[in-house]
Tab-separated table of C-alpha atoms and ligand atoms in Angstrom:
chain	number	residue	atom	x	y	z
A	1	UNK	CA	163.225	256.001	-144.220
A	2	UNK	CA	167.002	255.315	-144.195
A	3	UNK	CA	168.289	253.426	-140.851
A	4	UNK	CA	171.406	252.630	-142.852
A	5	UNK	CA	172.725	255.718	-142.737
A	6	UNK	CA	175.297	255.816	-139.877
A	7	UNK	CA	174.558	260.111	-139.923
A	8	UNK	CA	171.164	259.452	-139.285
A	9	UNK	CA	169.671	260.209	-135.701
A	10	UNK	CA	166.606	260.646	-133.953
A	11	UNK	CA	166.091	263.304	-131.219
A	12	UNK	CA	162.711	262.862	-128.872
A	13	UNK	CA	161.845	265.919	-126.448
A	14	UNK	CA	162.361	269.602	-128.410
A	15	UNK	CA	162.856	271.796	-124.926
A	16	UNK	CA	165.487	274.119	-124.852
A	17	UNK	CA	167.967	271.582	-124.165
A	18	UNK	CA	166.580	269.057	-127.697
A	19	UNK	CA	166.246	271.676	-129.605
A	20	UNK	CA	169.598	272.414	-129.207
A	21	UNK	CA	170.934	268.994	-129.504
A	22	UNK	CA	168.840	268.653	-133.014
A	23	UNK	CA	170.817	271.710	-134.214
A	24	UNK	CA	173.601	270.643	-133.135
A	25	UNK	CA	173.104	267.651	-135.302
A	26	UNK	CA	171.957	269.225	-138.215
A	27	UNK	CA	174.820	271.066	-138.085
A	28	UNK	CA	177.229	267.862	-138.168
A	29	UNK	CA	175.811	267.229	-141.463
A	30	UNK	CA	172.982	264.243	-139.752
A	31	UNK	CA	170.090	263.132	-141.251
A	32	UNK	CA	167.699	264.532	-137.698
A	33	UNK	CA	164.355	263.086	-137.362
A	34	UNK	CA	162.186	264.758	-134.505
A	35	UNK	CA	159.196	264.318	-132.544
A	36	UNK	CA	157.853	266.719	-129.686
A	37	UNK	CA	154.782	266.571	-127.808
A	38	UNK	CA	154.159	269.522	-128.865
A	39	UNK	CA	154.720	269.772	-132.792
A	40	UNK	CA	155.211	273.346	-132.909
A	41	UNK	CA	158.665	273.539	-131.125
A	42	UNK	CA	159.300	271.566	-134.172
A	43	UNK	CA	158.446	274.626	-137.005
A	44	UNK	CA	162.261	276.200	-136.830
A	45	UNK	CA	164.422	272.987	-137.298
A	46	UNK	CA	162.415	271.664	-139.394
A	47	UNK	CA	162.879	274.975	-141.927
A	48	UNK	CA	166.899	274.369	-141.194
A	49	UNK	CA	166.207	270.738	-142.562
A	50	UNK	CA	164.969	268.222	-139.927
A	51	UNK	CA	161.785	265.922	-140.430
A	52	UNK	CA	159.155	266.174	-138.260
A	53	UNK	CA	157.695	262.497	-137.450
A	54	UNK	CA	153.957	262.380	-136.987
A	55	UNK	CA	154.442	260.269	-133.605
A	56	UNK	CA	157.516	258.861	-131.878
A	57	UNK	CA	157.335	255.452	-133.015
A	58	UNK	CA	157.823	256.738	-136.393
A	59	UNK	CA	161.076	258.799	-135.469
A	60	UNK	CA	162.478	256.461	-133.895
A	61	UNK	CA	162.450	253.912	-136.870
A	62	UNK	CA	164.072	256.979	-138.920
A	63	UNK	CA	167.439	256.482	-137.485
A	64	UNK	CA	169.809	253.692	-135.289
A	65	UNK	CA	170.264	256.309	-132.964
A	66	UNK	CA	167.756	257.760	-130.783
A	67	UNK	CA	168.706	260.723	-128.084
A	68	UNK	CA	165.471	261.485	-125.632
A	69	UNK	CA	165.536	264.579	-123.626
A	70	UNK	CA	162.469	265.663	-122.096
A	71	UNK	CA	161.588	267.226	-118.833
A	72	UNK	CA	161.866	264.183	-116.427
A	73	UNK	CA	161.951	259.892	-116.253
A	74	UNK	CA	157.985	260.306	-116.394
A	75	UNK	CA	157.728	261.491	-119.208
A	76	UNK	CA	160.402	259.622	-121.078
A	77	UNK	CA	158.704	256.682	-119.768
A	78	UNK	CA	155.286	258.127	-121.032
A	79	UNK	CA	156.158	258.295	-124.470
A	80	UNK	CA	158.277	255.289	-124.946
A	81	UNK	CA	156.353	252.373	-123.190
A	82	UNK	CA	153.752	251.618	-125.307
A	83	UNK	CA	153.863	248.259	-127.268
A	84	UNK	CA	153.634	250.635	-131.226
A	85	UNK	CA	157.098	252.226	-129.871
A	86	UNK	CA	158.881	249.387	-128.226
A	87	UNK	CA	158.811	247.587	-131.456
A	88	UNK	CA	160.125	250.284	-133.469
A	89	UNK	CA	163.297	250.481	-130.178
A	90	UNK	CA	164.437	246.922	-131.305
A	91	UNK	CA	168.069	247.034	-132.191
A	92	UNK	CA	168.382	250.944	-131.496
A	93	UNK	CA	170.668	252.840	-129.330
A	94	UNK	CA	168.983	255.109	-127.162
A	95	UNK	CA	170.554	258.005	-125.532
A	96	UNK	CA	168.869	259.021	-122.593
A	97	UNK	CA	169.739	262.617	-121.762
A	98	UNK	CA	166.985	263.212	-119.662
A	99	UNK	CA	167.956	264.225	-115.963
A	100	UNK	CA	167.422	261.520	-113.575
A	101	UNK	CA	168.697	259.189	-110.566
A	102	UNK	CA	170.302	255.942	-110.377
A	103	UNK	CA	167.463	253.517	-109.896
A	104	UNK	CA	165.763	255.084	-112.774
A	105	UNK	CA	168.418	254.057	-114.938
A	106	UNK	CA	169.062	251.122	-113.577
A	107	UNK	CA	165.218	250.506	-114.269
A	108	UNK	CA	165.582	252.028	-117.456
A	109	UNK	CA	168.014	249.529	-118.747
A	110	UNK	CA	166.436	246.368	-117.602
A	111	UNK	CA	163.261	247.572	-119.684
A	112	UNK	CA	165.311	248.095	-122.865
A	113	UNK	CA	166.861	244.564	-122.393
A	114	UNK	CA	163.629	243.714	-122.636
A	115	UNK	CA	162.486	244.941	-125.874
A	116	UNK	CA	165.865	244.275	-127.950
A	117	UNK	CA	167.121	247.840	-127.455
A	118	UNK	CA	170.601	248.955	-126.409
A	119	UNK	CA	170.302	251.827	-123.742
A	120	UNK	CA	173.265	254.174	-122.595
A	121	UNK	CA	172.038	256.611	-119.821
A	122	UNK	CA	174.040	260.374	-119.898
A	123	UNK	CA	174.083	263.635	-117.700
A	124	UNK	CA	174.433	266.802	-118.860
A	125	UNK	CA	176.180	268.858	-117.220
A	126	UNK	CA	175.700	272.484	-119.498
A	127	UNK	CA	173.170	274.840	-120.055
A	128	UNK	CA	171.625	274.714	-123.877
A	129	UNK	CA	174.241	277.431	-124.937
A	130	UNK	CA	176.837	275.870	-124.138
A	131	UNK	CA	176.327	272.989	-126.006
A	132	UNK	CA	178.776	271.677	-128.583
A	133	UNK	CA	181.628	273.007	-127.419
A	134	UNK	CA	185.118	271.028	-127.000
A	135	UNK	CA	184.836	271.278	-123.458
A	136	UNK	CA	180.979	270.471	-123.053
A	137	UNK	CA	181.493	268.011	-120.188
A	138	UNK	CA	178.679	264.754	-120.608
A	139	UNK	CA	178.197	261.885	-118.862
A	140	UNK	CA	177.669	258.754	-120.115
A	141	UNK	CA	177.516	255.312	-118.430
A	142	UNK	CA	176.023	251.967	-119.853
A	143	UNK	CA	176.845	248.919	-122.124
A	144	UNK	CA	180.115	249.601	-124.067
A	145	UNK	CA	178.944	248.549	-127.164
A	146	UNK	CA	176.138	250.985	-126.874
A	147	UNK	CA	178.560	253.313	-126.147
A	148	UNK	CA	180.774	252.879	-129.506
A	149	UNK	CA	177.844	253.338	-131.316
A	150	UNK	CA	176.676	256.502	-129.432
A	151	UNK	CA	179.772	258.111	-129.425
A	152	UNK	CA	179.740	260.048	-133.059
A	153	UNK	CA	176.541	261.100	-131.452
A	154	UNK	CA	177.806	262.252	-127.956
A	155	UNK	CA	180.452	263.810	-129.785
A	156	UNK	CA	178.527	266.548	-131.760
A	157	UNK	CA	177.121	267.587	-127.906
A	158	UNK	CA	180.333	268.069	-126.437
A	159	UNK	CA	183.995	266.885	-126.361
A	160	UNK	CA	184.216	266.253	-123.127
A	161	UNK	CA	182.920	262.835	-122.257
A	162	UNK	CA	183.401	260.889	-119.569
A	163	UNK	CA	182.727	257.392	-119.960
A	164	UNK	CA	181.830	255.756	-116.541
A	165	UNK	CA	181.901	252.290	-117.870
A	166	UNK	CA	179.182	249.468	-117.841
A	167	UNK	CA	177.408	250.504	-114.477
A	168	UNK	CA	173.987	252.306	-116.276
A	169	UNK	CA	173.571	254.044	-113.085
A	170	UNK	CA	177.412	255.909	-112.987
A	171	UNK	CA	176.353	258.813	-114.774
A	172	UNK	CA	173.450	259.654	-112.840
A	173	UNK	CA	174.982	259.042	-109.606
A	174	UNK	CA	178.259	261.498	-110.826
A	175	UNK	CA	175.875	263.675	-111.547
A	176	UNK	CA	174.264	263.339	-108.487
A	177	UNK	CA	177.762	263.930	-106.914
A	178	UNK	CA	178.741	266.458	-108.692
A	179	UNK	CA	175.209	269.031	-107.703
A	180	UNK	CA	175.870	268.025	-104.159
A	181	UNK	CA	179.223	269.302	-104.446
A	182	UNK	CA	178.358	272.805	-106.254
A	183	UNK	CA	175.148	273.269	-103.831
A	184	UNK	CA	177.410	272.356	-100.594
A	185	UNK	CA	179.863	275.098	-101.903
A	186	UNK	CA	177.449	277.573	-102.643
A	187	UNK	CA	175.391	277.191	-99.486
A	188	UNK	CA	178.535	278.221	-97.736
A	189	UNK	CA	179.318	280.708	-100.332
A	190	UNK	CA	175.743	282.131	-99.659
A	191	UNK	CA	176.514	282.492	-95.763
A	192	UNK	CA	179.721	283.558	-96.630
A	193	UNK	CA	177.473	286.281	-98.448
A	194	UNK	CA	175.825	287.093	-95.330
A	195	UNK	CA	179.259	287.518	-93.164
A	196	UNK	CA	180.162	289.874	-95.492
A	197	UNK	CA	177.031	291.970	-95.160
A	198	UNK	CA	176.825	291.728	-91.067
A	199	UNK	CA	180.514	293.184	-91.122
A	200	UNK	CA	179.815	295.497	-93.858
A	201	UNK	CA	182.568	294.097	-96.698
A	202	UNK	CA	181.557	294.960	-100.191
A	203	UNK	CA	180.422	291.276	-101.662
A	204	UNK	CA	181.205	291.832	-105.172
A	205	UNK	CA	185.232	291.691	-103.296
A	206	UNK	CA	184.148	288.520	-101.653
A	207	UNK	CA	183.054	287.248	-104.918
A	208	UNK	CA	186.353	287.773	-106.738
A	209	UNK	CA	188.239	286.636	-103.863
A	210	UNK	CA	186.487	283.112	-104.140
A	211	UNK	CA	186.699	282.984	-107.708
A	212	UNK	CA	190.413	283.471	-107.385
A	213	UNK	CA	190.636	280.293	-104.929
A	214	UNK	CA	188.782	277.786	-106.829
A	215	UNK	CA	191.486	276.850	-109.114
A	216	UNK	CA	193.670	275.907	-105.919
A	217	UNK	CA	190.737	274.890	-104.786
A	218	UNK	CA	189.750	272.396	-107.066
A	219	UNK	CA	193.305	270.333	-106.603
A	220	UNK	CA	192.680	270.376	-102.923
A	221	UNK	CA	189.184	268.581	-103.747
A	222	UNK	CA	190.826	266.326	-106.259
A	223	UNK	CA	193.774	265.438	-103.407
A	224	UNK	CA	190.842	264.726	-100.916
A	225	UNK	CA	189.396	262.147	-103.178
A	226	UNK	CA	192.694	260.899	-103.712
A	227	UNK	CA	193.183	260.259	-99.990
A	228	UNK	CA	189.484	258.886	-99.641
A	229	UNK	CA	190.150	256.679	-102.459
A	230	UNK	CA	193.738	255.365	-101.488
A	231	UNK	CA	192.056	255.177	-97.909
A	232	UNK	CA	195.375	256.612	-96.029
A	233	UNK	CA	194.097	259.008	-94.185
A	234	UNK	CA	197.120	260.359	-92.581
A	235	UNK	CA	198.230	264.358	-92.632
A	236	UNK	CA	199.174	265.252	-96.650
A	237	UNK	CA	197.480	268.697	-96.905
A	238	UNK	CA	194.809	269.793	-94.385
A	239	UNK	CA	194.742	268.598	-90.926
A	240	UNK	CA	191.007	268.241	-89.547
A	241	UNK	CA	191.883	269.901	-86.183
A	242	UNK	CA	191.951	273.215	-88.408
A	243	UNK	CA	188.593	272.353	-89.896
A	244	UNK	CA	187.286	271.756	-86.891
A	245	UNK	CA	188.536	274.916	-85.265
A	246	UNK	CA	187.237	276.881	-88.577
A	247	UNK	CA	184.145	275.837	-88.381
A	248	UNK	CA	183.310	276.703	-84.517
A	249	UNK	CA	184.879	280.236	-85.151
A	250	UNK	CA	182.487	280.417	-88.685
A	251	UNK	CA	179.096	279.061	-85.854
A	252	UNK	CA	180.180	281.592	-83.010
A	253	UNK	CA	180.430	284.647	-85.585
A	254	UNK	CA	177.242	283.425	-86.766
A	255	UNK	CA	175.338	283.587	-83.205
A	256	UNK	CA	177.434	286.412	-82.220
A	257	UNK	CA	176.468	288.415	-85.146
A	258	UNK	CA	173.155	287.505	-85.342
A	259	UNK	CA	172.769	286.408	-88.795
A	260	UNK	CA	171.170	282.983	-89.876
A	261	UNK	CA	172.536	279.866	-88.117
A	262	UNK	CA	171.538	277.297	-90.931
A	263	UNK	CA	174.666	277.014	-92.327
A	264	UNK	CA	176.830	276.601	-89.308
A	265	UNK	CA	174.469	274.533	-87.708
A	266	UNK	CA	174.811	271.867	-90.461
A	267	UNK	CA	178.224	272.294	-90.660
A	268	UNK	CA	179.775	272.169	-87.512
A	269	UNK	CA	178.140	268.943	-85.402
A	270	UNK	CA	179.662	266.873	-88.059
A	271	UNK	CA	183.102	268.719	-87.163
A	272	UNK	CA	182.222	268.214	-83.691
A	273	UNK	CA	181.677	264.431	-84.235
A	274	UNK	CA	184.893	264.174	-86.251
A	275	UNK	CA	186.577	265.265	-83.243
A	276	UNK	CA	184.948	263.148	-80.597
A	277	UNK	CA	185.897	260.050	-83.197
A	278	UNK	CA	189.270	260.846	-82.867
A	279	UNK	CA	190.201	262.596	-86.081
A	280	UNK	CA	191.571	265.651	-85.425
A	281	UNK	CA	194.987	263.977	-86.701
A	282	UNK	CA	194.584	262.788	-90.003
A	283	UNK	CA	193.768	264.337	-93.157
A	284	UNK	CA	190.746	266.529	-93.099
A	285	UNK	CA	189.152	263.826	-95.438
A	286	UNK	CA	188.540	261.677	-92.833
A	287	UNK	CA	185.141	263.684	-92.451
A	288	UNK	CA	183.951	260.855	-94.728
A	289	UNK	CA	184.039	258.283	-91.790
A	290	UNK	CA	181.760	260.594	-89.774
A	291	UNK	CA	179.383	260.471	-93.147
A	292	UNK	CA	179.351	256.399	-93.120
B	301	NAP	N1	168.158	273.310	-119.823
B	301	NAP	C1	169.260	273.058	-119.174
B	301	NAP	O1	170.010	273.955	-118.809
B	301	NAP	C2	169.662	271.627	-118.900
B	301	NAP	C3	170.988	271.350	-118.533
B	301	NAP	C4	171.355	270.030	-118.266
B	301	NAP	C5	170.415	269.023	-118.346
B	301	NAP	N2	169.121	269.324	-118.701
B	301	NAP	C6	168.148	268.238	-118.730
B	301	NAP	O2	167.593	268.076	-120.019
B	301	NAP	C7	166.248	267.638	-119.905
B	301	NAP	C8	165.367	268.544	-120.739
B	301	NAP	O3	165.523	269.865	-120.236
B	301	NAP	P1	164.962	271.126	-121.016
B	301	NAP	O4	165.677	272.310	-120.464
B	301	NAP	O5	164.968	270.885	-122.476
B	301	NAP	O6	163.441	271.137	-120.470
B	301	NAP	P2	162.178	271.908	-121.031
B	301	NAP	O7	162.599	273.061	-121.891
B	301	NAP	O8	161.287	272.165	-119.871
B	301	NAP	O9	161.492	270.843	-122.002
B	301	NAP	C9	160.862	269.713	-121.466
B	301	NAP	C10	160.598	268.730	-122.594
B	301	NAP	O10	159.930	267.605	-122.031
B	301	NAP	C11	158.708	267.383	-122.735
B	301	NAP	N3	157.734	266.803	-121.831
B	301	NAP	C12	157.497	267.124	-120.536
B	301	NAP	N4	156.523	266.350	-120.026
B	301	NAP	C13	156.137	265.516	-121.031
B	301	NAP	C14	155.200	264.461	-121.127
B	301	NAP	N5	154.434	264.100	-120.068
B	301	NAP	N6	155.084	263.830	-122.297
B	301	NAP	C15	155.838	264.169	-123.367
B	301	NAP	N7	156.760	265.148	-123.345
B	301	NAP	C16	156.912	265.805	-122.185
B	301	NAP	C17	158.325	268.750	-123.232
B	301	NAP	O11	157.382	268.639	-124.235
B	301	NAP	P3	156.431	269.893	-124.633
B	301	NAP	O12	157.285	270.799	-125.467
B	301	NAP	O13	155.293	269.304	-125.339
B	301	NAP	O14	156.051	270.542	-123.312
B	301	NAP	C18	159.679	269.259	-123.695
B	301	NAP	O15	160.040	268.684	-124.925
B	301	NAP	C19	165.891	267.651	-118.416
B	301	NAP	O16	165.948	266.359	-117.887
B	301	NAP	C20	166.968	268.548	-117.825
B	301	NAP	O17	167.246	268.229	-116.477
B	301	NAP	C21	168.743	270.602	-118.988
């Protein structure tokens, strides 16, 4: 077994999303050790050149590097602690790709203090096919010297890091962030859906319509940050007052047209509280306070 070699890793987990990420390495010219639970997800990388371990203790003293990807926190915690395989972590870098949320990698990286490991916690944040790609944006938060030596790594699964620095628990938590964004907007996307059908607008216009925004949009989202960040709330771009009045007219269509109230009626009390706080003057970012 060669743990010299600096093109030497170790990937744990063979879903859709490992499998892809031992390809990917195999295809960067890396020496790619792999263990599954179940060997048989194995059978096509290991014909393209990857070694199959007979248990995950043994893979992961095939290589400095070890990437883990499996379904959830459980089971990455299933397979690794167990005395045989924390022994064989000592002085590696694991990768943890597996989805999960801040505590867990906070807990995560106390427990590979523990055995001599270094531990760098990452979110993914691409489907399998679109791995590999210049612009395959990861996450990555945890010990920067873990980091360094992850990054070759990293690299081969997309160009597009962000490094969140030291705090383990940044990348899950951006993560974190970054769903609640995408499911906020599509919730009201989804209702927008719905306005469209009650007043008998074609949706596949709506969709194109929306698509055209988000560009725009997305600089409006990054100047909101920018104001919650800088914590000068006062009138740059969007006044809340218009919000506010958007919002009502979005609830009364809703009741007047009969379609389903969830939407609005998640939406709009916070509006209404951002009003009786006193926020209809300053910058529509200020919704944050009513969120504290
Ligand atoms: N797929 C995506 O689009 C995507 C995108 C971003 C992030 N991710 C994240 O990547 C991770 C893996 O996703 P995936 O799509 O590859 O999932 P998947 O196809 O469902 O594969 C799950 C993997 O976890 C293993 N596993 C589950 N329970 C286990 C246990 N108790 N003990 C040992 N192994 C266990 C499975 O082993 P068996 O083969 O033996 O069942 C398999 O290797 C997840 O955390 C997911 O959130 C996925």
């Amino acid at each position: 077994m060669n743990t010299n070699n600096s093109k030497s890793a170790t990937v744990i987990g063979l879903g859709m999303m490992g499998v892809t990420l031992a390809r990917l390495l195999l295809q960067g010219g890396y020496k790619v050790t792999v263990w599954n639970r179940t060997p048989e997800k194995a059978a096509e990388l290991v014909k393209d050149g990857a070694i199959l371990a007979p248990d995950a203790a043994t893979a992961i003293g095939a290589s400095p590097v070890v990437v883990i990807c499996v379904y959830d926190y459980a089971a990455a915690n299933e397979i690794l602690r167990n005395t045989v395989t924390e022994a064989a972590l000592k002085d590696r870098v694991i990768i943890q790709l597996t989805t999960g949320h801040p505590q867990e990698a906070r807990d995560a990286e106390q427990w590979a203090n523990t055995i001599g490991a270094r531990y760098i916690d990452g979110g993914i944040q691409a489907a399998p096919s679109q791995m590999g790609r210049p612009d395959t944006p990861i996450l990555v938060s945890g010990n920067e010297t873990a980091y360094a030596q992850a990054e070759p790594v990293l690299r081969i699964f997309g160009g597009n890091i962000s490094y969140l620095g030291e705090q383990v628990a940044a990348a899950s938590a951006m993560d974190l962030a970054t769903l609640s964004s995408i499911y906020g907007t599509m919730l009201g996307f989804f209702h927008g859906v719905r306005i469209m059908e009650s007043e008998h607008v074609p949706v596949d216009t709506f969709g194109n319509i929306v698509g055209g925004i988000m560009p725009t949009f997305g600089d409006f989202i990054r100047h909101e940050a920018n104001v919650i960040n800088a914590g000068d709330y006062s009138i740059t771009e969007s006044p809340m007052r218009i919000s506010v009045e958007a919002v009502e007219r979005i609830s009364q269509h809703a009741y007047s047209a009969g379609i389903n109230t969830a939407f609005p009626d998640y939406a709009n009390p916070l509006f209404k509280k951002a009003k009786a706080a006193g926020l209809m003057e300053q910058e529509l970012a200020a919704l944050v306070k009513v969120l504290r």
